[in-house]
Coordinates of C-alpha atoms in Angstrom, one line a residue:
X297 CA 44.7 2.9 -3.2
X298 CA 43.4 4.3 -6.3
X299 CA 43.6 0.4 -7.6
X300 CA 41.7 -0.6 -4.7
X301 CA 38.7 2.2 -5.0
X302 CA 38.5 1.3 -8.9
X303 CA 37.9 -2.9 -8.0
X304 CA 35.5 -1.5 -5.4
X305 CA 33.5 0.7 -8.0
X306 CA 33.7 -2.5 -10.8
X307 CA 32.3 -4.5 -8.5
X308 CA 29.5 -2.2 -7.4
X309 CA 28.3 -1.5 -11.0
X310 CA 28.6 -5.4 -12.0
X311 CA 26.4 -6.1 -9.1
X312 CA 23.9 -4.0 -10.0
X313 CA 23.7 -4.8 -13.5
X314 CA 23.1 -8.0 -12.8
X315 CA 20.5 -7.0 -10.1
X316 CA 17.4 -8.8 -11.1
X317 CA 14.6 -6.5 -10.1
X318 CA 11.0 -7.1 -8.9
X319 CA 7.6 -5.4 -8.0
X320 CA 4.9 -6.9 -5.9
X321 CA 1.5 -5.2 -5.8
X322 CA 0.0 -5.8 -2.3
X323 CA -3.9 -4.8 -2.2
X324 CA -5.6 -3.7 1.1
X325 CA -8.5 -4.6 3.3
X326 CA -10.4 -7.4 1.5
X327 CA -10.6 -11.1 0.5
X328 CA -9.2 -11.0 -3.3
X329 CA -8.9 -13.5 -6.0
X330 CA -7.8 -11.3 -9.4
X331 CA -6.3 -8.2 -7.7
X332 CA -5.0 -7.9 -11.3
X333 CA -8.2 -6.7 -12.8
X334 CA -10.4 -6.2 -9.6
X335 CA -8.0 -3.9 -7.3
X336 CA -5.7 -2.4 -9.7
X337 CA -6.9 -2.9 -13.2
X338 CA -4.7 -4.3 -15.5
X339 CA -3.9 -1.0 -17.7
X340 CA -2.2 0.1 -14.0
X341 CA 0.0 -2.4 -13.5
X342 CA 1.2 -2.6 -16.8
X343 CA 2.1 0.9 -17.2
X344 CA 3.8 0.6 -13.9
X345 CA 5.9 -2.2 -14.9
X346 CA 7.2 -1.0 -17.8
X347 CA 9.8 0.9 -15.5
X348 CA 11.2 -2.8 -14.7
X349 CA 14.2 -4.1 -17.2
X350 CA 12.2 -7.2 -17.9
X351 CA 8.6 -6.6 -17.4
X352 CA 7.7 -10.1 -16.8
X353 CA 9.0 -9.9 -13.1
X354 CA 5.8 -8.7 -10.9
X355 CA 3.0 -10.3 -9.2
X356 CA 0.2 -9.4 -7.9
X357 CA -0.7 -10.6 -4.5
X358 CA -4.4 -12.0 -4.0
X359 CA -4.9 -12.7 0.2
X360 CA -7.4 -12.9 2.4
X361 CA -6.7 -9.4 4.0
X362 CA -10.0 -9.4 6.1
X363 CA -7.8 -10.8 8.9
X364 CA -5.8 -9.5 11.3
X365 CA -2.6 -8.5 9.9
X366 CA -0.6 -11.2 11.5
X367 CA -2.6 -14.3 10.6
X368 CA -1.8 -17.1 8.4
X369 CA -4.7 -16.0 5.9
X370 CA -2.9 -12.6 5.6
X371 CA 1.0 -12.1 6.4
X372 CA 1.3 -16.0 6.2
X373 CA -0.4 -15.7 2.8
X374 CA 1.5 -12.8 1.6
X375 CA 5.2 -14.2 3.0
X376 CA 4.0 -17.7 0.7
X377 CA 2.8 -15.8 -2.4
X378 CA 5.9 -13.4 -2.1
X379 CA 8.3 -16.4 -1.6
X380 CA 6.9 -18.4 -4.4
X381 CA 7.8 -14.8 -6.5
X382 CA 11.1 -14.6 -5.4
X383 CA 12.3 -18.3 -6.1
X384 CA 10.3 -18.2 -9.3
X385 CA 11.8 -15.2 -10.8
X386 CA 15.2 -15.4 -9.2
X387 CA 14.7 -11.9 -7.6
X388 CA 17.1 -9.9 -5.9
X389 CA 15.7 -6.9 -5.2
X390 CA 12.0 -6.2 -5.5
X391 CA 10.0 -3.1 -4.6
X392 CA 6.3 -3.9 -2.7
X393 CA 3.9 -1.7 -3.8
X394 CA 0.9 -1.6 -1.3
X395 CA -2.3 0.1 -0.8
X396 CA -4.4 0.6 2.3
X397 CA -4.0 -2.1 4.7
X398 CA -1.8 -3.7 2.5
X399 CA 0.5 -1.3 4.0
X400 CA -0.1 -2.3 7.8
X401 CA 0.8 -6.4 6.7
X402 CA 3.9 -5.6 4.9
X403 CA 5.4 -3.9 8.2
X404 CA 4.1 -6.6 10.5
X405 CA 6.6 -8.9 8.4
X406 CA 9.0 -6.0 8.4
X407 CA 8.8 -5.7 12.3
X408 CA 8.5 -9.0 13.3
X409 CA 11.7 -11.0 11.5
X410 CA 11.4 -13.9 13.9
X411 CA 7.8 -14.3 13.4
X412 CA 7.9 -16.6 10.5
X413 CA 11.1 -18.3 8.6
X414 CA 10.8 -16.9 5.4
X415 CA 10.2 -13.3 7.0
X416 CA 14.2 -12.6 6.7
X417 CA 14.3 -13.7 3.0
X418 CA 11.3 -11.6 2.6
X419 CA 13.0 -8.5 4.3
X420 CA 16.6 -9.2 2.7
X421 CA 15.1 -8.8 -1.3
X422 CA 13.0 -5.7 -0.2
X423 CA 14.1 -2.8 -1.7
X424 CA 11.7 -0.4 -1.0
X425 CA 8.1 -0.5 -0.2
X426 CA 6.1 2.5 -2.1
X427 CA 3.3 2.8 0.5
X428 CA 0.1 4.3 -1.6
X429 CA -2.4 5.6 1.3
X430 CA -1.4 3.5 3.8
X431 CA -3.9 2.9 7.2
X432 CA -0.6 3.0 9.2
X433 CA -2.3 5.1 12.0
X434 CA -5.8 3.8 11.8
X435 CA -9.3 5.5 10.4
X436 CA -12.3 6.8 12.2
X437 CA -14.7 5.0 10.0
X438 CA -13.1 1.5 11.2
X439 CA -14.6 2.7 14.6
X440 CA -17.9 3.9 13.5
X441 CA -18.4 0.4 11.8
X442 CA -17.6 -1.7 14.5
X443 CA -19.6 0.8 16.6
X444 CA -22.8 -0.1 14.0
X445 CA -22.8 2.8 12.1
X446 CA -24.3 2.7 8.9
X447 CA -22.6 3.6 5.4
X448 CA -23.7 3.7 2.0
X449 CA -23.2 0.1 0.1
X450 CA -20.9 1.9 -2.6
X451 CA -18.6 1.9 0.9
X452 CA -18.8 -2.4 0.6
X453 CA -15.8 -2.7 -1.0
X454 CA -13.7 0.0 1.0
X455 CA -14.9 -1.3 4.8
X456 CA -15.7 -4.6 4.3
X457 CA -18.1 -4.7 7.5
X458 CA -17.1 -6.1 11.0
X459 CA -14.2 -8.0 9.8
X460 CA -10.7 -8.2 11.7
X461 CA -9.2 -6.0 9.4
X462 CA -11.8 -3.4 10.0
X463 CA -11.7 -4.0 13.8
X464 CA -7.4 -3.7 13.3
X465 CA -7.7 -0.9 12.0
X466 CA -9.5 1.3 14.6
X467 CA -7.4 4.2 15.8
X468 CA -7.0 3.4 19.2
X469 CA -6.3 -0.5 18.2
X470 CA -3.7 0.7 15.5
X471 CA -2.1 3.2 18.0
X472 CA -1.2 0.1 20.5
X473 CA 0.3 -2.1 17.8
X474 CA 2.1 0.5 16.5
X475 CA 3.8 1.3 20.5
X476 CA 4.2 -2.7 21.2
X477 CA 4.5 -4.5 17.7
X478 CA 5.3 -2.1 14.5
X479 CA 8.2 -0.5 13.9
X480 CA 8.0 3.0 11.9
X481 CA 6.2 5.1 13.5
X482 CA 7.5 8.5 16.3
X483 CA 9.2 7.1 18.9
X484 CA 9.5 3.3 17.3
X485 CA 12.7 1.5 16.1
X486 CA 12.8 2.6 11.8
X487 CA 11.8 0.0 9.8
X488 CA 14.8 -2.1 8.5
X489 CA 14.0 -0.9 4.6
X490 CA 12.1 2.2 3.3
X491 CA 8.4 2.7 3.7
X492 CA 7.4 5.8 1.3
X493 CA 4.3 7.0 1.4
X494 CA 2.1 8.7 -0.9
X495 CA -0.7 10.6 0.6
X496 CA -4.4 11.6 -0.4
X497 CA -5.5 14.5 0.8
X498 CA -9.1 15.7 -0.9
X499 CA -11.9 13.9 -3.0
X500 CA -13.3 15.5 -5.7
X501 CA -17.2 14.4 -7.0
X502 CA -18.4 17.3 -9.0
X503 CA -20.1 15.5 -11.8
X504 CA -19.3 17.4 -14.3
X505 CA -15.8 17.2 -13.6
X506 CA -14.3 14.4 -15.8
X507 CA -11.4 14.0 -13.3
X508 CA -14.2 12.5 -10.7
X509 CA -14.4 9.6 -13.1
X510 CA -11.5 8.7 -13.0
X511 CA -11.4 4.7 -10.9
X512 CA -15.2 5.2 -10.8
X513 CA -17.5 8.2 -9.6
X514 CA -20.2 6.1 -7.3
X515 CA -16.8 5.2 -5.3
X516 CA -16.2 8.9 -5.5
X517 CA -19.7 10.3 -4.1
X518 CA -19.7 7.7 -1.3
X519 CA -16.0 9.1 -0.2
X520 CA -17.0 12.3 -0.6
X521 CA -20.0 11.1 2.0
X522 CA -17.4 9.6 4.5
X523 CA -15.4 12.7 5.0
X524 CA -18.2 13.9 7.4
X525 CA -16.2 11.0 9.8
X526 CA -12.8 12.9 8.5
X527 CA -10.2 15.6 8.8
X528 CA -10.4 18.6 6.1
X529 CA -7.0 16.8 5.0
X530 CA -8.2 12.8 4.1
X531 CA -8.9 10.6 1.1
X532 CA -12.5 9.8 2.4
X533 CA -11.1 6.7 4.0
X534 CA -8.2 7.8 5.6
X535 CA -7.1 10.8 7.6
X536 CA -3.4 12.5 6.2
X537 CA -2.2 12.1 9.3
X538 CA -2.7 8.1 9.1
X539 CA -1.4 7.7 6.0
X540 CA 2.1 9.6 6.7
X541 CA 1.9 7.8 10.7
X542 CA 4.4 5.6 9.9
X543 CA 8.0 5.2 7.1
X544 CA 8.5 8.9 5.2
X545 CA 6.6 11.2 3.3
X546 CA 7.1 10.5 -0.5
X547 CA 4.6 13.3 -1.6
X548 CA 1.1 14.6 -0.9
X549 CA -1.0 14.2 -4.3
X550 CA -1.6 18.0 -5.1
X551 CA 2.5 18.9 -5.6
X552 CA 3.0 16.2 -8.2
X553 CA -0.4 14.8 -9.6
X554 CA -1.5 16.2 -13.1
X555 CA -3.7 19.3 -12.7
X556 CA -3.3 19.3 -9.0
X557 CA -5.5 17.1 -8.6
X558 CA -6.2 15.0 -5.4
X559 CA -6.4 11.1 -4.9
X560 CA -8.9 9.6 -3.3
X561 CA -8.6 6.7 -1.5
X562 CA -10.4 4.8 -5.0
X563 CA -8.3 6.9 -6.6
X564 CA -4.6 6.1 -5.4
X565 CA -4.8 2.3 -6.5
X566 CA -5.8 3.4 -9.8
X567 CA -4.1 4.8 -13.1
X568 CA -5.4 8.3 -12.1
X569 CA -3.4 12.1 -12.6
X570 CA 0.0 10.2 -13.8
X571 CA 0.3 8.3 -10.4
X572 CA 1.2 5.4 -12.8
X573 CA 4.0 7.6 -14.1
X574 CA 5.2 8.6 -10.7
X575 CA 5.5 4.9 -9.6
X576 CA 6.5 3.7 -13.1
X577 CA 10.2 6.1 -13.0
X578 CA 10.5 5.6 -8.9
X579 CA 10.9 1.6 -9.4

């Protein structure tokens, strides 16, 4: 028995050293071409992926986002670009790092296996997906767009107008895909891996606090501005109670970021209050 139990554990810990381990960084509502430098800024990702044992084996997703999350432009996109990763790099295991409505695509492919062939694959190398303020329950601002509301044009790159995406991700639309075709969420089938989430609660734009520099302060002032559409708990995009809708609670920013400081929803997909840290030892 005690033979048996020692084979067991060797072959556990060979397994895992010769796990080769991935991250994917998955950006949110938008069309992108260089998510590298345009979404998460180079000095991010690279401190982030220094937690990996070879460095070399990320990417960074750029899809077309301003669709609904179950078109070719967008899950289709993401499944090919993931794919491509994973047969590239030999991956085993990868963690998906998302942001935003990046969030709300990755579980379409993690709730719908039979949707498209290389979903499975997909789902099967997943370790974990680190969920940065996710849209997983929907925003109040997606409605006052498509409504016609009008927001300042620091807002451009956060709402993206009338597109899909925007339309998606109004509360009342989000609520019926997350009862009828999400899993994750109360009263929903769990998601067959772990969806973490870490959640922004406050946006600070005092100007002559240095911290409300930090991923730029225009970006800042105009969240600050959108709260008015928010809950007292929100990232200026995204009420708390989206963001932790659907997966588990990882942390809220204030209990782990430097200073106590909170992440706005510019904020969270930046290197900003040792977030970079935070995701750097978790992967």
């Amino acid at each position: 028995m005690l033979k048996n139990i020692l084979a067991l554990v060797l072959v556990s810990v060979v397994a895992t050293a010769h796990a080769n381990e991935g991250v994917a960084f998955v950006h949110g509502t938008g069309s992108q071409t260089d998510a590298y430098n345009d979404y998460w800024t180079g000095s991010n990702i690279q401190s982030i992926i220094s937690g990996l044992p070879n460095s070399s084996n990320y990417t960074v997703i750029n899809c077309d986002f301003n669709q609904y999350m179950w078109d070719s432009r967008a899950s289709g996109c993401l499944a090919e670009q993931l794919t491509n990763f994973i047969n590239a790099k030999g991956i085993t295991k990868m963690t998906l790092i998302t942001h935003s409505n990046g969030g709300n695509v990755v579980r379409w492919i993690l709730s719908n296996p039979t949707w498209d062939s290389r979903y499975p694959n997909i789902i099967n190398k997943t370790k974990e997906v680190i969920a940065l303020a996710p849209s997983s329950g929907g925003t109040p601002l997606a409605d006052a767009v498509i409504a016609g509301n009008v927001f300042e044009a620091a807002l451009g790159w956060l709402l993206g107008y009338k597109t899909d995406a925007v339309r998606m991700q109004q509360v009342s639309w989000m609520a019926y895909y997350n009862q009828n075709w999400l899993f994750g969420t109360a009263g929903r089938p769990s998601l067959p891996k772990g969806f973490v989430n870490v959640v922004g609660t406050d946006v600070d734009s005092a100007i002559w606090d240095s911290d409300s520099y930090c991923g730029g302060y225009s970006q800042q002032v105009g969240l600050e501005f959108t709260q008015n559409w928010l809950d007292s708990c929100s990232d200026g995009f995204l009420n708390c109670s989206s963001q932790e809708a659907a997966g588990s609670l990882w942390f809220r920013d204030k209990s782990k970021t430097r200073g106590r400081e909170p992440l706005s929803h510019q904020q969270s997909r930046r290197k900003c209050f040792n977030l970079d840290v935070f995701l750097r030892d978790r992967i």
